[in-house]
PDB file of C-alpha atoms and ligand atoms in Angstrom:
ATOM      1  CA  MET A 293     109.486 108.056 123.053  1.00 96.00           C
ATOM      2  CA  ASP A 294     112.619 108.302 120.950  1.00 95.00           C
ATOM      3  CA  SER A 295     111.490 106.142 118.018  1.00 96.00           C
ATOM      4  CA  LEU A 296     108.403 108.324 117.611  1.00 97.00           C
ATOM      5  CA  LYS A 297     110.453 111.527 117.711  1.00 97.00           C
ATOM      6  CA  ARG A 298     112.829 110.132 115.097  1.00 97.00           C
ATOM      7  CA  ARG A 299     109.881 109.207 112.893  1.00 98.00           C
ATOM      8  CA  ILE A 300     108.367 112.683 113.248  1.00 98.00           C
ATOM      9  CA  LEU A 301     111.679 114.252 112.235  1.00 98.00           C
ATOM     10  CA  LYS A 302     112.037 111.856 109.285  1.00 98.00           C
ATOM     11  CA  ASP A 303     108.471 111.891 107.915  1.00 98.00           C
ATOM     12  CA  GLY A 304     106.604 114.813 109.516  1.00 98.00           C
ATOM     13  CA  LEU A 305     105.668 117.698 107.225  1.00 97.00           C
ATOM     14  CA  VAL A 306     105.383 121.174 108.698  1.00 98.00           C
ATOM     15  CA  ILE A 307     102.391 122.767 106.958  1.00 96.00           C
ATOM     16  CA  ASP A 308     102.668 126.050 108.835  1.00 95.00           C
ATOM     17  CA  LYS A 309     103.761 127.147 112.299  1.00 96.00           C
ATOM     18  CA  ASN A 310     100.685 125.497 113.838  1.00 95.00           C
ATOM     19  CA  ILE A 311     100.118 122.290 111.849  1.00 96.00           C
ATOM     20  CA  LEU A 312     102.216 119.155 111.488  1.00 97.00           C
ATOM     21  CA  LYS A 313     101.220 116.544 108.932  1.00 97.00           C
ATOM     22  CA  VAL A 314     102.020 112.913 109.769  1.00 98.00           C
ATOM     23  CA  ASP A 315     100.008 111.197 107.051  1.00 97.00           C
ATOM     24  CA  SER A 316     102.670 108.607 106.225  1.00 97.00           C
ATOM     25  CA  PHE A 317     102.573 106.802 109.600  1.00 98.00           C
ATOM     26  CA  LEU A 318      99.626 108.011 111.708  1.00 98.00           C
ATOM     27  CA  ASN A 319      96.843 109.906 109.929  1.00 96.00           C
ATOM     28  CA  HIS A 320      96.484 108.302 106.505  1.00 97.00           C
ATOM     29  CA  GLN A 321      98.875 105.364 106.046  1.00 97.00           C
ATOM     30  CA  VAL A 322      99.384 103.755 109.468  1.00 97.00           C
ATOM     31  CA  ASP A 323     102.566 102.079 110.750  1.00 98.00           C
ATOM     32  CA  LEU A 324     101.120  99.384 113.002  1.00 97.00           C
ATOM     33  CA  ASN A 325     104.486  98.380 114.485  1.00 98.00           C
ATOM     34  CA  LEU A 326     104.931 101.950 115.668  1.00 98.00           C
ATOM     35  CA  MET A 327     101.302 102.000 116.893  1.00 98.00           C
ATOM     36  CA  TYR A 328     101.950  98.794 118.852  1.00 98.00           C
ATOM     37  CA  GLU A 329     104.991 100.375 120.501  1.00 98.00           C
ATOM     38  CA  ILE A 330     102.880 103.451 121.306  1.00 98.00           C
ATOM     39  CA  GLY A 331     100.301 101.116 122.893  1.00 98.00           C
ATOM     40  CA  THR A 332     103.048  99.583 125.052  1.00 98.00           C
ATOM     41  CA  TYR A 333     104.121 103.020 126.322  1.00 98.00           C
ATOM     42  CA  PHE A 334     100.549 103.997 127.202  1.00 98.00           C
ATOM     43  CA  LYS A 335      99.891 100.629 128.876  1.00 98.00           C
ATOM     44  CA  ASN A 336     103.031 100.919 131.025  1.00 98.00           C
ATOM     45  CA  TYR A 337     102.284 104.489 132.022  1.00 98.00           C
ATOM     46  CA  PHE A 338      98.563 104.153 132.729  1.00 98.00           C
ATOM     47  CA  LYS A 339      98.263 100.609 134.135  1.00 96.00           C
ATOM     48  CA  GLU A 340      98.378 101.908 137.739  1.00 96.00           C
ATOM     49  CA  ALA A 341      95.383 104.165 136.979  1.00 97.00           C
ATOM     50  CA  LYS A 342      93.364 100.973 136.366  1.00 97.00           C
ATOM     51  CA  PRO A 343      91.128 102.180 133.535  1.00 98.00           C
ATOM     52  CA  THR A 344      88.106 100.075 132.579  1.00 98.00           C
ATOM     53  CA  LYS A 345      87.786 101.367 128.993  1.00 98.00           C
ATOM     54  CA  ILE A 346      89.753 103.284 126.373  1.00 98.00           C
ATOM     55  CA  PHE A 347      87.970 106.143 124.617  1.00 98.00           C
ATOM     56  CA  THR A 348      89.150 107.872 121.470  1.00 98.00           C
ATOM     57  CA  VAL A 349      87.837 110.380 118.934  1.00 96.00           C
ATOM     58  CA  GLU A 350      87.222 109.286 115.357  1.00 95.00           C
ATOM     59  CA  SER A 351      89.160 108.854 113.259  1.00 92.00           C
ATOM     60  CA  SER A 352      92.864 109.486 113.803  1.00 92.00           C
ATOM     61  CA  GLY A 353      92.917 108.373 117.432  1.00 96.00           C
ATOM     62  CA  ILE A 354      91.667 104.881 116.564  1.00 98.00           C
ATOM     63  CA  ALA A 355      95.024 103.307 115.647  1.00 98.00           C
ATOM     64  CA  PRO A 356      96.951 104.244 118.820  1.00 98.00           C
ATOM     65  CA  ALA A 357      93.863 103.698 121.008  1.00 98.00           C
ATOM     66  CA  SER A 358      93.191 100.239 119.607  1.00 98.00           C
ATOM     67  CA  MET A 359      96.786  99.110 120.198  1.00 98.00           C
ATOM     68  CA  THR A 360      96.586 100.413 123.769  1.00 98.00           C
ATOM     69  CA  ALA A 361      93.242  98.699 124.384  1.00 98.00           C
ATOM     70  CA  LEU A 362      94.560  95.440 122.925  1.00 98.00           C
ATOM     71  CA  GLN A 363      97.573  95.402 125.234  1.00 98.00           C
ATOM     72  CA  MET A 364      95.589  96.435 128.303  1.00 98.00           C
ATOM     73  CA  GLY A 365      92.847  93.895 127.542  1.00 98.00           C
ATOM     74  CA  LEU A 366      90.160  96.611 127.585  1.00 98.00           C
ATOM     75  CA  PRO A 367      87.270  97.594 125.290  1.00 98.00           C
ATOM     76  CA  MET A 368      87.838 100.593 123.012  1.00 98.00           C
ATOM     77  CA  VAL A 369      85.027 103.060 122.330  1.00 98.00           C
ATOM     78  CA  ILE A 370      85.144 105.529 119.422  1.00 98.00           C
ATOM     79  CA  LEU A 371      83.482 108.888 120.040  1.00 97.00           C
ATOM     80  CA  LYS A 372      81.778 109.813 116.800  1.00 96.00           C
ATOM     81  CA  LYS A 373      81.859 113.201 115.146  1.00 94.00           C
ATOM     82  CA  GLU A 374      78.305 113.812 113.901  1.00 89.00           C
ATOM     83  CA  THR A 375      77.761 116.865 111.739  1.00 83.00           C
ATOM     84  CA  SER A 376      74.199 117.329 113.019  1.00 84.00           C
ATOM     85  CA  LYS A 377      72.577 117.101 116.419  1.00 84.00           C
ATOM     86  CA  ILE A 378      70.720 113.852 117.130  1.00 82.00           C
ATOM     87  CA  LEU A 379      67.601 114.054 119.260  1.00 79.00           C
ATOM     88  CA  SER A 380      67.621 110.898 121.357  1.00 85.00           C
ATOM     89  CA  ASP A 381      67.591 109.932 125.036  1.00 87.00           C
ATOM     90  CA  ASN A 382      70.065 107.149 124.332  1.00 95.00           C
ATOM     91  CA  ILE A 383      73.113 109.282 123.597  1.00 96.00           C
ATOM     92  CA  TYR A 384      75.321 111.947 125.111  1.00 96.00           C
ATOM     93  CA  GLN A 385      76.394 114.775 122.776  1.00 96.00           C
ATOM     94  CA  THR A 386      78.577 117.853 123.069  1.00 96.00           C
ATOM     95  CA  VAL A 387      79.848 120.351 120.491  1.00 95.00           C
ATOM     96  CA  ILE A 388      83.585 120.490 119.740  1.00 94.00           C
ATOM     97  CA  HIS A 389      85.496 122.666 117.315  1.00 92.00           C
ATOM     98  CA  SER A 390      87.926 120.916 114.957  1.00 88.00           C
ATOM     99  CA  PHE A 391      91.313 122.617 115.017  1.00 80.00           C
ATOM    100  CA  THR A 392      92.422 121.348 111.605  1.00 84.00           C
ATOM    101  CA  LYS A 393      89.095 121.578 109.744  1.00 85.00           C
ATOM    102  CA  SER A 394      87.728 124.749 111.387  1.00 87.00           C
ATOM    103  CA  ILE A 395      84.245 123.277 111.753  1.00 91.00           C
ATOM    104  CA  ASP A 396      82.051 122.224 114.670  1.00 93.00           C
ATOM    105  CA  TYR A 397      81.071 118.617 115.361  1.00 94.00           C
ATOM    106  CA  ASN A 398      78.618 117.015 117.751  1.00 95.00           C
ATOM    107  CA  LEU A 399      80.836 114.560 119.606  1.00 96.00           C
ATOM    108  CA  THR A 400      78.561 111.603 120.276  1.00 97.00           C
ATOM    109  CA  LEU A 401      78.553 108.651 122.690  1.00 97.00           C
ATOM    110  CA  SER A 402      75.882 105.980 123.051  1.00 97.00           C
ATOM    111  CA  LYS A 403      74.770 105.492 126.669  1.00 97.00           C
ATOM    112  CA  LYS A 404      75.163 101.739 126.056  1.00 97.00           C
ATOM    113  CA  TYR A 405      78.951 101.989 126.169  1.00 98.00           C
ATOM    114  CA  ILE A 406      79.527 103.767 129.490  1.00 98.00           C
ATOM    115  CA  THR A 407      78.381 103.377 133.090  1.00 98.00           C
ATOM    116  CA  ALA A 408      78.927 105.533 136.169  1.00 98.00           C
ATOM    117  CA  LYS A 409      81.406 102.896 137.414  1.00 98.00           C
ATOM    118  CA  ASP A 410      83.750 103.312 134.426  1.00 98.00           C
ATOM    119  CA  ARG A 411      87.232 104.787 134.681  1.00 98.00           C
ATOM    120  CA  ILE A 412      88.095 106.039 131.215  1.00 98.00           C
ATOM    121  CA  LEU A 413      91.502 106.489 129.626  1.00 98.00           C
ATOM    122  CA  ILE A 414      91.286 108.939 126.692  1.00 98.00           C
ATOM    123  CA  ILE A 415      93.798 108.375 123.864  1.00 98.00           C
ATOM    124  CA  ASP A 416      94.151 110.754 120.905  1.00 98.00           C
ATOM    125  CA  ASP A 417      96.650 111.431 118.116  1.00 98.00           C
ATOM    126  CA  PHE A 418      97.257 115.165 118.714  1.00 98.00           C
ATOM    127  CA  LEU A 419      96.762 117.696 121.484  1.00 98.00           C
ATOM    128  CA  ALA A 420      96.432 121.287 120.274  1.00 97.00           C
ATOM    129  CA  LYS A 421      93.853 123.472 122.046  1.00 96.00           C
ATOM    130  CA  GLY A 422      92.347 120.621 124.027  1.00 97.00           C
ATOM    131  CA  GLU A 423      88.920 120.842 122.346  1.00 95.00           C
ATOM    132  CA  ALA A 424      88.594 117.137 121.481  1.00 96.00           C
ATOM    133  CA  ALA A 425      89.830 115.973 124.901  1.00 97.00           C
ATOM    134  CA  SER A 426      87.574 118.476 126.710  1.00 97.00           C
ATOM    135  CA  GLY A 427      84.572 117.244 124.692  1.00 97.00           C
ATOM    136  CA  ALA A 428      85.405 113.627 125.547  1.00 98.00           C
ATOM    137  CA  ILE A 429      85.670 114.606 129.241  1.00 98.00           C
ATOM    138  CA  ARG A 430      82.248 116.301 129.142  1.00 98.00           C
ATOM    139  CA  LEU A 431      80.655 113.145 127.696  1.00 98.00           C
ATOM    140  CA  ILE A 432      82.373 110.880 130.238  1.00 98.00           C
ATOM    141  CA  GLU A 433      81.394 113.071 133.171  1.00 97.00           C
ATOM    142  CA  SER A 434      77.794 113.398 131.905  1.00 96.00           C
ATOM    143  CA  ALA A 435      77.570 109.654 132.470  1.00 97.00           C
ATOM    144  CA  GLY A 436      78.931 110.015 136.019  1.00 98.00           C
ATOM    145  CA  ALA A 437      82.100 108.128 135.026  1.00 98.00           C
ATOM    146  CA  GLU A 438      85.678 109.135 135.864  1.00 98.00           C
ATOM    147  CA  VAL A 439      88.556 110.196 133.605  1.00 98.00           C
ATOM    148  CA  SER A 440      91.603 108.160 134.651  1.00 97.00           C
ATOM    149  CA  GLY A 441      94.025 109.922 132.311  1.00 98.00           C
ATOM    150  CA  ILE A 442      94.690 111.394 128.888  1.00 98.00           C
ATOM    151  CA  GLY A 443      97.314 109.835 126.594  1.00 98.00           C
ATOM    152  CA  ILE A 444      98.454 111.841 123.577  1.00 98.00           C
ATOM    153  CA  VAL A 445     100.721 110.693 120.761  1.00 98.00           C
ATOM    154  CA  ILE A 446     101.897 114.169 119.635  1.00 98.00           C
ATOM    155  CA  GLU A 447     101.443 117.242 121.803  1.00 98.00           C
ATOM    156  CA  LYS A 448     102.037 120.724 120.437  1.00 98.00           C
ATOM    157  CA  SER A 449     103.173 122.272 123.700  1.00 97.00           C
ATOM    158  CA  PHE A 450     103.137 125.801 122.290  1.00 97.00           C
ATOM    159  CA  GLN A 451      99.336 125.546 122.077  1.00 97.00           C
ATOM    160  CA  PRO A 452      97.146 125.722 125.196  1.00 97.00           C
ATOM    161  CA  GLY A 453      95.696 122.162 125.390  1.00 97.00           C
ATOM    162  CA  ARG A 454      97.902 120.739 128.143  1.00 97.00           C
ATOM    163  CA  LYS A 455      97.572 123.828 130.367  1.00 97.00           C
ATOM    164  CA  LEU A 456      93.796 123.778 130.009  1.00 97.00           C
ATOM    165  CA  LEU A 457      93.494 120.081 130.913  1.00 98.00           C
ATOM    166  CA  GLU A 458      96.012 120.251 133.769  1.00 97.00           C
ATOM    167  CA  SER A 459      94.316 123.336 135.212  1.00 97.00           C
ATOM    168  CA  LYS A 460      91.209 121.173 135.606  1.00 96.00           C
ATOM    169  CA  GLY A 461      93.191 118.451 137.360  1.00 97.00           C
ATOM    170  CA  TYR A 462      93.510 115.889 134.572  1.00 97.00           C
ATOM    171  CA  ARG A 463      96.688 113.888 134.081  1.00 97.00           C
ATOM    172  CA  VAL A 464      98.173 114.282 130.593  1.00 98.00           C
ATOM    173  CA  TYR A 465     100.926 112.032 129.243  1.00 98.00           C
ATOM    174  CA  SER A 466     102.304 112.715 125.743  1.00 98.00           C
ATOM    175  CA  LEU A 467     104.814 110.592 123.864  1.00 98.00           C
ATOM    176  CA  ALA A 468     106.285 113.454 121.807  1.00 98.00           C
ATOM    177  CA  ARG A 469     106.059 117.084 122.882  1.00 98.00           C
ATOM    178  CA  ILE A 470     106.741 119.681 120.212  1.00 98.00           C
ATOM    179  CA  SER A 471     107.894 123.076 121.423  1.00 97.00           C
ATOM    180  CA  SER A 472     107.895 124.831 118.028  1.00 97.00           C
ATOM    181  CA  LEU A 473     107.171 124.440 114.322  1.00 97.00           C
ATOM    182  CA  GLU A 474     108.511 127.908 113.458  1.00 97.00           C
ATOM    183  CA  GLN A 475     110.330 128.330 110.113  1.00 95.00           C
ATOM    184  CA  GLY A 476     109.504 124.793 109.016  1.00 94.00           C
ATOM    185  CA  CYS A 477     111.643 123.328 111.791  1.00 96.00           C
ATOM    186  CA  ILE A 478     110.350 120.715 114.282  1.00 97.00           C
ATOM    187  CA  LYS A 479     111.671 121.259 117.820  1.00 97.00           C
ATOM    188  CA  PHE A 480     110.906 119.061 120.820  1.00 97.00           C
ATOM    189  CA  CYS A 481     110.547 120.071 124.476  1.00 95.00           C
ATOM    190  CA  SER A 482     113.560 119.074 126.507  1.00 88.00           C
ATOM    191  CA  ASP A 483     111.620 118.479 129.748  1.00 75.00           C
ATOM    192  CA  LYS A 484     109.601 115.380 130.623  1.00 73.00           C
ATOM    193  CA  ASN A 485     105.796 115.452 130.822  1.00 74.00           C
ATOM    194  CA  PRO A 486     105.131 118.069 133.542  1.00 74.00           C
ATOM    195  CA  SER A 487     102.320 116.093 135.188  1.00 62.00           C
ATOM    196  CA  ALA A 488     104.038 112.716 134.808  1.00 52.00           C
ATOM    197  CA  LYS A 489     104.343 110.987 138.169  1.00 45.00           C
TER     198      LYS A 489
HETATM  199  P1  5GP B 707      92.444 120.007 119.834  1.00 73.08           P
HETATM  200  O1  5GP B 707      91.083 119.407 119.961  1.00 73.08           O
HETATM  201  O2  5GP B 707      93.355 119.639 120.964  1.00 73.08           O
HETATM  202  O3  5GP B 707      92.413 121.466 119.561  1.00 73.08           O
HETATM  203  O4  5GP B 707      93.080 119.372 118.526  1.00 73.08           O
HETATM  204  C1  5GP B 707      93.323 117.999 118.489  1.00 73.08           C
HETATM  205  C2  5GP B 707      92.649 117.337 117.339  1.00 73.08           C
HETATM  206  O5  5GP B 707      92.839 118.089 116.140  1.00 73.08           O
HETATM  207  C3  5GP B 707      93.277 115.999 117.125  1.00 73.08           C
HETATM  208  O6  5GP B 707      92.314 115.010 117.336  1.00 73.08           O
HETATM  209  C4  5GP B 707      93.786 115.994 115.713  1.00 73.08           C
HETATM  210  O7  5GP B 707      93.011 115.142 114.922  1.00 73.08           O
HETATM  211  C5  5GP B 707      93.647 117.401 115.204  1.00 73.08           C
HETATM  212  N1  5GP B 707      94.939 118.126 115.142  1.00 73.08           N
HETATM  213  C6  5GP B 707      95.305 119.212 115.869  1.00 73.08           C
HETATM  214  N2  5GP B 707      96.490 119.685 115.501  1.00 73.08           N
HETATM  215  C7  5GP B 707      96.931 118.872 114.518  1.00 73.08           C
HETATM  216  C8  5GP B 707      98.131 118.854 113.727  1.00 73.08           C
HETATM  217  O8  5GP B 707      99.046 119.687 113.835  1.00 73.08           O
HETATM  218  N3  5GP B 707      98.228 117.870 112.810  1.00 73.08           N
HETATM  219  C9  5GP B 707      97.255 116.918 112.642  1.00 73.08           C
HETATM  220  N4  5GP B 707      97.459 115.973 111.732  1.00 73.08           N
HETATM  221  N5  5GP B 707      96.103 116.907 113.369  1.00 73.08           N
HETATM  222  C10 5GP B 707      95.952 117.879 114.295  1.00 73.08           C
END
């Protein structure tokens, strides 16, 4: 997605060789026109997969996920990051490690918002090690539902997230794939999404 890549080059801040900050349009202030365009890309790519719901992880995935859900006419469900374990029969929980904050969360989903018949499209802002997406997959599969795809706004392809998810057979589609953040310089992958069909 060329407009997204241009925006990353214009406004992205390289914190170190592993972290890109995009607070001015995605993670703090949000550019809703850009989010709408992102939603259009995800809708066009994933419409054949016929998802029944969009899932995202709080909080930075909410903007792109909501614009995708709006355009696909689907409900959006936010997986919550609880700091403590909740003892209840009405929820699914799994532990994930936050890449940016270096802490563990209990990713939490109410059983009310998923059935075994659901086909879930996961949308998130970043893909790094694949922890958040893997946690979302565990929750979805605990309910007997199916993962119909994973849509990522910014993938850091030099980290192992995509390989991990693809090795388990999931379809990953990213709108901007970064090959390197070395020496403060943002470089994009030249190839298309490897699993894109
Ligand atoms: P993963 O779970 O794939 O290891 O990391 C993805 C999650 O960590 C995303 O939901 C995102 O919030 C956060 N994250 C990972 N890398 C970055 C980054 O370089 N910049 C920002 N802003 N968030 C990141």
